[in-house]
Tab-separated table of C-alpha atoms in Angstrom:
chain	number	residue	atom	x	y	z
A	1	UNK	CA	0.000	0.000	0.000
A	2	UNK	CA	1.129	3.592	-1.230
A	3	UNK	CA	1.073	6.430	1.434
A	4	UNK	CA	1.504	9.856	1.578
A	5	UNK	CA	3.021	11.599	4.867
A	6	UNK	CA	3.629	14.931	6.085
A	7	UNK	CA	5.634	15.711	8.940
A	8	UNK	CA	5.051	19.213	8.941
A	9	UNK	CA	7.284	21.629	11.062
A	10	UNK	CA	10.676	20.238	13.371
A	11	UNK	CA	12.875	17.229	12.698
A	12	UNK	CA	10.826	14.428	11.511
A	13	UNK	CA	11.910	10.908	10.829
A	14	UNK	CA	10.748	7.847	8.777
A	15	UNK	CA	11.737	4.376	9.504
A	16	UNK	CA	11.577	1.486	6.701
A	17	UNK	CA	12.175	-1.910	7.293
A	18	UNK	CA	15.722	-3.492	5.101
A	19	UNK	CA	18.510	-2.224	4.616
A	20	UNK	CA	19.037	1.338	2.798
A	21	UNK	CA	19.969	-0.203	-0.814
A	22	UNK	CA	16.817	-2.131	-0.513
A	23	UNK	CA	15.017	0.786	-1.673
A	24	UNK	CA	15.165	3.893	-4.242
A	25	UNK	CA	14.613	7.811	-2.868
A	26	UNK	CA	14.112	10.039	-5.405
A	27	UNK	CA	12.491	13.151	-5.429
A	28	UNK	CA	9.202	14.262	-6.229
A	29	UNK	CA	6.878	17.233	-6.186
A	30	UNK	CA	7.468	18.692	-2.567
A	31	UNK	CA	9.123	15.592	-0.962
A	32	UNK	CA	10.579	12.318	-1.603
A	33	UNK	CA	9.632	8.986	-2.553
A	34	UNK	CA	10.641	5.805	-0.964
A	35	UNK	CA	10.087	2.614	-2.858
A	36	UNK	CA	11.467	-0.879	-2.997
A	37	UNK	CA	13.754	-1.925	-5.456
A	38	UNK	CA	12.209	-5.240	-5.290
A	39	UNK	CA	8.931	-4.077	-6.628
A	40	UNK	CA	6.618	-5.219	-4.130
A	41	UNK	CA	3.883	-3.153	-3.004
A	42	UNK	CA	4.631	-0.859	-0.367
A	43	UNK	CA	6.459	2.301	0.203
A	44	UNK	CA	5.871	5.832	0.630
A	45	UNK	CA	5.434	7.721	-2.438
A	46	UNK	CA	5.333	11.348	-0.802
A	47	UNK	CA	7.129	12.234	2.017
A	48	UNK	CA	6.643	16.288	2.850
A	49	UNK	CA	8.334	17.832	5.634
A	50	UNK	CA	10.820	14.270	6.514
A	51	UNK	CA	14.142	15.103	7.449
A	52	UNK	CA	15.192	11.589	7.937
A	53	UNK	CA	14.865	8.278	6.560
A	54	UNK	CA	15.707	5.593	8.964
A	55	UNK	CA	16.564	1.943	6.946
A	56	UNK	CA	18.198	-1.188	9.506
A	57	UNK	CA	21.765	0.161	8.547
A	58	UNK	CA	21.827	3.572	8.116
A	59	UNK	CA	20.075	7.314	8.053
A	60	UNK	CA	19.356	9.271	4.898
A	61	UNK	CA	19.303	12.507	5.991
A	62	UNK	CA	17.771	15.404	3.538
A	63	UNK	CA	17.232	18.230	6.063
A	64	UNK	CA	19.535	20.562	3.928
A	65	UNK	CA	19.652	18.285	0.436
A	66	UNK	CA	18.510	20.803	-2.006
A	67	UNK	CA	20.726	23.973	-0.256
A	68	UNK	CA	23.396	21.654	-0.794
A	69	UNK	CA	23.022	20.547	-4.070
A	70	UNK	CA	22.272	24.051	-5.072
A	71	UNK	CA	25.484	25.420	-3.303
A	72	UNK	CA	27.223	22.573	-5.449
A	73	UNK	CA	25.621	22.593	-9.086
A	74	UNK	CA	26.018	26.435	-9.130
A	75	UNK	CA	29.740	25.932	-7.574
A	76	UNK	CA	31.030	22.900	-9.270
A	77	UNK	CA	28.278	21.944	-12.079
A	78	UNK	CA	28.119	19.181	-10.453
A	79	UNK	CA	25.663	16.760	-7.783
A	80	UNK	CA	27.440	16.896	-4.435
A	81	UNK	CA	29.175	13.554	-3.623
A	82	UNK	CA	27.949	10.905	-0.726
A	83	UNK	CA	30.688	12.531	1.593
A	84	UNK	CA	30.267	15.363	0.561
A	85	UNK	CA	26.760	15.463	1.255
A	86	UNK	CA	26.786	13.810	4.488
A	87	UNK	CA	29.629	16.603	5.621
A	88	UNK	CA	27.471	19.732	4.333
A	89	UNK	CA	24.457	18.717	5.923
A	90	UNK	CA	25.759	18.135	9.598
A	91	UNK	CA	27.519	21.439	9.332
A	92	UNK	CA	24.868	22.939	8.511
A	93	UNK	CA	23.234	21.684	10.756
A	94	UNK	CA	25.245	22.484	13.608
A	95	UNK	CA	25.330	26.003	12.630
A	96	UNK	CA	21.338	25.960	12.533
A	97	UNK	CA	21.605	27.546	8.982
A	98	UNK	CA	18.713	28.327	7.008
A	99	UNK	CA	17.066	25.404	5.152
A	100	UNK	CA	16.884	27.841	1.519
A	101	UNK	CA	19.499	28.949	-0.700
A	102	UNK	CA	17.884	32.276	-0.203
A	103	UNK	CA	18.375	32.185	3.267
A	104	UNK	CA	22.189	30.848	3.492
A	105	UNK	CA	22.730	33.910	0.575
A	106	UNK	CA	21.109	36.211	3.420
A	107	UNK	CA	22.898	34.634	6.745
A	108	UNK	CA	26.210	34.570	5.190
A	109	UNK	CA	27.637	38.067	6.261
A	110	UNK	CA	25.965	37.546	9.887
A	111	UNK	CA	27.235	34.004	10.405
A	112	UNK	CA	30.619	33.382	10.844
A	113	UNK	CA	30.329	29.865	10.774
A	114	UNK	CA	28.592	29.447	7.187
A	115	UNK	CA	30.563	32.416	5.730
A	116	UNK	CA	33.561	29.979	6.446
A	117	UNK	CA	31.351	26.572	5.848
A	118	UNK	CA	30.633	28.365	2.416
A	119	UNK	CA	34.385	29.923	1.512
A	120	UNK	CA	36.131	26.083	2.022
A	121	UNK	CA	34.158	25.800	-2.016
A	122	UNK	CA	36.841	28.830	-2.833
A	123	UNK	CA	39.297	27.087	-0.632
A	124	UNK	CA	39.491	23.857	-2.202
A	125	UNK	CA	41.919	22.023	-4.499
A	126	UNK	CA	39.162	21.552	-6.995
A	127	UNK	CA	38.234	24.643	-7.182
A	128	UNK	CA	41.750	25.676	-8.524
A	129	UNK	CA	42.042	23.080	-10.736
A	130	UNK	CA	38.470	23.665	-12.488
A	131	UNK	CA	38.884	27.333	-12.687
A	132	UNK	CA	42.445	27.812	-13.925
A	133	UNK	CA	41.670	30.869	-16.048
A	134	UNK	CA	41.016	33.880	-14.324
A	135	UNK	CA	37.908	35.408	-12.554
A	136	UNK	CA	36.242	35.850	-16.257
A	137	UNK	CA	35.793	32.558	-16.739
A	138	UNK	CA	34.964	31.784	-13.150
A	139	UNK	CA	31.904	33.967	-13.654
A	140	UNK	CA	31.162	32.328	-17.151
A	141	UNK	CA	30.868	28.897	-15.729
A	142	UNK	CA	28.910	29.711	-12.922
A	143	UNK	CA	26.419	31.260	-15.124
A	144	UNK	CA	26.210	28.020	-17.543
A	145	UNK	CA	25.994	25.717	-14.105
A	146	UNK	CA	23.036	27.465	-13.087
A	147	UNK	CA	21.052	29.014	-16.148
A	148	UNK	CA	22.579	26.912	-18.785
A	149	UNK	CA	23.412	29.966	-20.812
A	150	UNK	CA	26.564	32.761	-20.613
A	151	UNK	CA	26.201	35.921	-18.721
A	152	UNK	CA	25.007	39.235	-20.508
A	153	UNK	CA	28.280	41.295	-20.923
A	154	UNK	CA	26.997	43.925	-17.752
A	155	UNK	CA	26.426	41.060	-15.798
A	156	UNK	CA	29.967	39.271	-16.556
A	157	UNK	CA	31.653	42.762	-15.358
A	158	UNK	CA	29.364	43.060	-12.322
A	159	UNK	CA	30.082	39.799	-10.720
A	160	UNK	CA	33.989	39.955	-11.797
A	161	UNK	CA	34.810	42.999	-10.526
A	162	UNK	CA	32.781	42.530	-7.320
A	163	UNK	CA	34.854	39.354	-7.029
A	164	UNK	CA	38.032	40.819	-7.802
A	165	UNK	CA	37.797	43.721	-5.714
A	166	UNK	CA	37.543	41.646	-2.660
A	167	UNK	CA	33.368	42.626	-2.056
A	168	UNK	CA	32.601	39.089	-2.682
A	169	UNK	CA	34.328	35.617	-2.186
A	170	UNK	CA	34.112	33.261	-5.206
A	171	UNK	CA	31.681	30.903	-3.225
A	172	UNK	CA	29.906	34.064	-2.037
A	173	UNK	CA	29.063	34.997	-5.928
A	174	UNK	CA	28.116	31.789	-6.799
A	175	UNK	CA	25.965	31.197	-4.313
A	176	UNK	CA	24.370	35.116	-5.029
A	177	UNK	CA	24.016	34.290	-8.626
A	178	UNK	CA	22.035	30.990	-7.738
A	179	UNK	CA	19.948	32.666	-5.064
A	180	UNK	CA	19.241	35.551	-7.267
A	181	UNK	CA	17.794	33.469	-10.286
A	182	UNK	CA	15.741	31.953	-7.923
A	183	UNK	CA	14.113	34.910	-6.991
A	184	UNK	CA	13.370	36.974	-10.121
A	185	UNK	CA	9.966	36.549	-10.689
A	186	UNK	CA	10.256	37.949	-13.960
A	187	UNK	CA	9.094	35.475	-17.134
A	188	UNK	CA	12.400	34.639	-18.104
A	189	UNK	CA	13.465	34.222	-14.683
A	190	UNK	CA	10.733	32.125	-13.983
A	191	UNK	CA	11.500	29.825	-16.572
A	192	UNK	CA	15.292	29.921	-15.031
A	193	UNK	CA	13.890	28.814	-11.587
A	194	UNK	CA	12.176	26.036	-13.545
A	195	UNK	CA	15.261	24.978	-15.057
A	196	UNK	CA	17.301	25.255	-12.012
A	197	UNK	CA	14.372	23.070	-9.999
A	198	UNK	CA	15.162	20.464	-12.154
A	199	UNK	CA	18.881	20.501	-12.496
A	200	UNK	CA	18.952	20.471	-8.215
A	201	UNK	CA	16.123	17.286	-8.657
A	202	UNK	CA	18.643	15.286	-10.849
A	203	UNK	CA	21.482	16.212	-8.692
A	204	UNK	CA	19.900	15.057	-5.475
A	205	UNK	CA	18.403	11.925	-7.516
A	206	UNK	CA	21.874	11.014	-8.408
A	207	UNK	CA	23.338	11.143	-5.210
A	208	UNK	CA	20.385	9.634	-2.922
A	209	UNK	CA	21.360	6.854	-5.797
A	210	UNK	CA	24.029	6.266	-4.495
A	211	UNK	CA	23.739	4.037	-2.040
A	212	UNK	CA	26.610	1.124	-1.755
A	213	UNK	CA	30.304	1.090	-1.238
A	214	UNK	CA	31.077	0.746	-4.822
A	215	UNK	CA	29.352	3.868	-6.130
A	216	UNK	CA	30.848	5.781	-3.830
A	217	UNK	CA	34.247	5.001	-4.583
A	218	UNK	CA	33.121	5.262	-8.633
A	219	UNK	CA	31.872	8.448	-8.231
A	220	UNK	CA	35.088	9.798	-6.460
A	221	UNK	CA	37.287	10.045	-10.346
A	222	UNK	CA	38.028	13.362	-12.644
A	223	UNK	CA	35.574	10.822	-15.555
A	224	UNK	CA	32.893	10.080	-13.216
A	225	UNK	CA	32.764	13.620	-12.166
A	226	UNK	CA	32.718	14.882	-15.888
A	227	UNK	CA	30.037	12.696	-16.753
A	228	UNK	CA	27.595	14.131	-13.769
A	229	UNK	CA	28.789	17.755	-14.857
A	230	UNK	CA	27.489	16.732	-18.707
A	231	UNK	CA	24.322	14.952	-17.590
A	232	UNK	CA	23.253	17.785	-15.788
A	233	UNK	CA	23.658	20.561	-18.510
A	234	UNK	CA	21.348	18.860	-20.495
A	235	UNK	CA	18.612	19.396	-18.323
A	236	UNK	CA	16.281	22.217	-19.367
A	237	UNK	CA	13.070	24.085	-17.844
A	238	UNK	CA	10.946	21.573	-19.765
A	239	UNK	CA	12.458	18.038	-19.077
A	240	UNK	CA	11.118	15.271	-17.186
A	241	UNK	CA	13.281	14.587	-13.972
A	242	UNK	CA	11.825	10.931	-14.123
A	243	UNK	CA	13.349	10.724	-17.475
A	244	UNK	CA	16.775	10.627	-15.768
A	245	UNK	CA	16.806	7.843	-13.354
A	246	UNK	CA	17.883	5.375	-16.351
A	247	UNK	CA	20.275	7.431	-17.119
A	248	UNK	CA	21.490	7.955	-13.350
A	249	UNK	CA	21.183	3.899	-13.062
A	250	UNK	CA	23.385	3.064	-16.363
A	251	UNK	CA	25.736	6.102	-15.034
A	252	UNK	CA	26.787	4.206	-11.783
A	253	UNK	CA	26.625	0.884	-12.867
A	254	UNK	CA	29.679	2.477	-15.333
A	255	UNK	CA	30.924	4.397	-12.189
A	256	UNK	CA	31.017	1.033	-9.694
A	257	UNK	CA	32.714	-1.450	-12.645
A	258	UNK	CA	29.220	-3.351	-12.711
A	259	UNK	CA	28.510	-2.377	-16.638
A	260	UNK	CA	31.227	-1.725	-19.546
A	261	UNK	CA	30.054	-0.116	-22.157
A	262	UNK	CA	31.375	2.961	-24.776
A	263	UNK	CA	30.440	6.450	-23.685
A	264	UNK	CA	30.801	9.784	-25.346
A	265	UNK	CA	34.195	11.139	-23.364
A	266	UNK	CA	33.641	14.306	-21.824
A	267	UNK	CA	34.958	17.647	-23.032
A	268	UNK	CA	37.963	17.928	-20.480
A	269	UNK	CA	39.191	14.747	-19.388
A	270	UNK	CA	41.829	16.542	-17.300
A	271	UNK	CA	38.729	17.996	-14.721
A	272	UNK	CA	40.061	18.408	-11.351
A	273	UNK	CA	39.121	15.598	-9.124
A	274	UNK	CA	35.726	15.193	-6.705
A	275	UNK	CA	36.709	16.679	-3.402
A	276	UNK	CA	36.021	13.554	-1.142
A	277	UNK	CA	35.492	13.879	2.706
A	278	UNK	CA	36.530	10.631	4.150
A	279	UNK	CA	36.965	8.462	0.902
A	280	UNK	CA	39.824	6.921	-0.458
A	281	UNK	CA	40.357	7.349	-3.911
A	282	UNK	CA	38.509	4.935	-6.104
A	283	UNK	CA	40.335	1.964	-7.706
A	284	UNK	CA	38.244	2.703	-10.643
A	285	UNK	CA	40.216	2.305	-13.852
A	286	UNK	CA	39.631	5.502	-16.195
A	287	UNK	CA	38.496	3.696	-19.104
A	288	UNK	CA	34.821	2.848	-20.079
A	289	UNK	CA	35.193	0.160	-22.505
């Protein structure tokens, strides 16, 4: 039997009987669904307002999923890692930050702990290695990350000199220009929020995907994370998020070693690596054939 559950306000959390790769989460319109791989009947097809999602071995947590995915697709272009995800969130946590990108954008300058929680983006080795070229192209790729598209030439000087004059951090732009979009309620910018809605739902499909030791590891290579980064610029204001999961399940099987088969290589197989919290680098061999 299908339910529906909302926890409304608080901390809420859902337990499930098996073990956490017994079942798929993916997201849906205003919550998550939680369904058996197996098939059988059962599940929850909308959870609204459930932090947590307790399986025999483990806790999904999702309190701060989408801020994270959205500080990560506008950062990196790409679906935040299972480390990486796990890491965000209990920081976040910790520093009771806002559950919005809006409201991280807004807290930043008052909170010491998220303006440094956000900066470590700036901070990292794969941010140097991705953005090589200057604060230009910084801004450029940011732009295409989160509106699929290049910045008007005003807008590329705004955010580059505000960047280069030391007003705003790297991470601190990034995380404007995605909170901004969001809110412009004008028609093309409602379009853009439509489009970005969907990128966040097939970044936080891919990673609540990912859910045994195997993935993890495969997603944790410069290939693996090229492939995300391409998957997710395809997705537009109009596309089906369901339309994805196929393409999400092919992407690890290729990822974990499970499936050989001949991809398109991405544009830049020299992107900087994943930055992994707590995982090894994956044995993974680079090549997909």
């Amino acid at each position: 039997m299908l339910v529906d559950i909302n926890g409304g306000s608080g901390v809420d959390t859902v337990g499930f009987a098996g073990l956490r790769a017994d079942y798929n989460i993916t997201t849906g319109a205003g919550g998550y669904a939680v369904l058996p791989k197996s098939g059988a009947i059962g599940g929850l097809k909308l959870l609204s307002n459930i932090e947590r999602f307790k399986f025999s071995d483990s806790t999904v947590n999702v309190e701060y999923d989408s801020v994270v995915q959205a500080l990560y697709v506008a950062y990196f272009g790409r679906a935040a890692d299972h480390a990486g995800m796990q890491s965000f969130q209990d920081q976040l946590a910790k520093l009771g930050a806002p559950r919005d990108i809006a409201g991280i954008s807004a807290a930043y300058n008052t909170n010491p702990g998220l303006h440094k929680l956000i900066d470590s983006f700036s901070a990292s080795a794969e941010s140097d290695a991705l953005y090589p070229d200057g604060t230009g192209a910084f801004v450029e790729a940011v732009f295409k990350n989160v509106l699929g598209r290049s910045p008007a030439e005003a807008g590329l000087a705004f955010w580059s000199e505000a960047i280069d004059s030391g007003a705003l951090s790297r991470a601190n732009a990034a995380m404007s220009i995605m909170s901004g979009a969001l809110q412009n309620l004008t028609p093309q910018g409602l379009l853009d929020a439509q489009r970005i809605g969907n990128t966040l739902a097939v970044a936080s499909d891919f990673t609540l995907a990912i859910d045994r030791p195997s993935e993890i590891a495969g997603y944790g290579t410069t290939l693996a994370a090229s492939m995300v980064r391409t998957m997710l610029a395809t997705v537009t204001a109009g596309s089906d998020v369901e339309a994805f999961h196929a393409v999400i399940k092919t992407m690890l099987a290729v990822m974990s070693g499970e499936l050989h088969t001949t991809l398109d290589a991405p544009e830049s197989p020299d992107a900087p690596p994943l930055l992994l919290v707590g995982v090894a680098p994956a044995a993974w061999e680079g090549g997909l054939a």
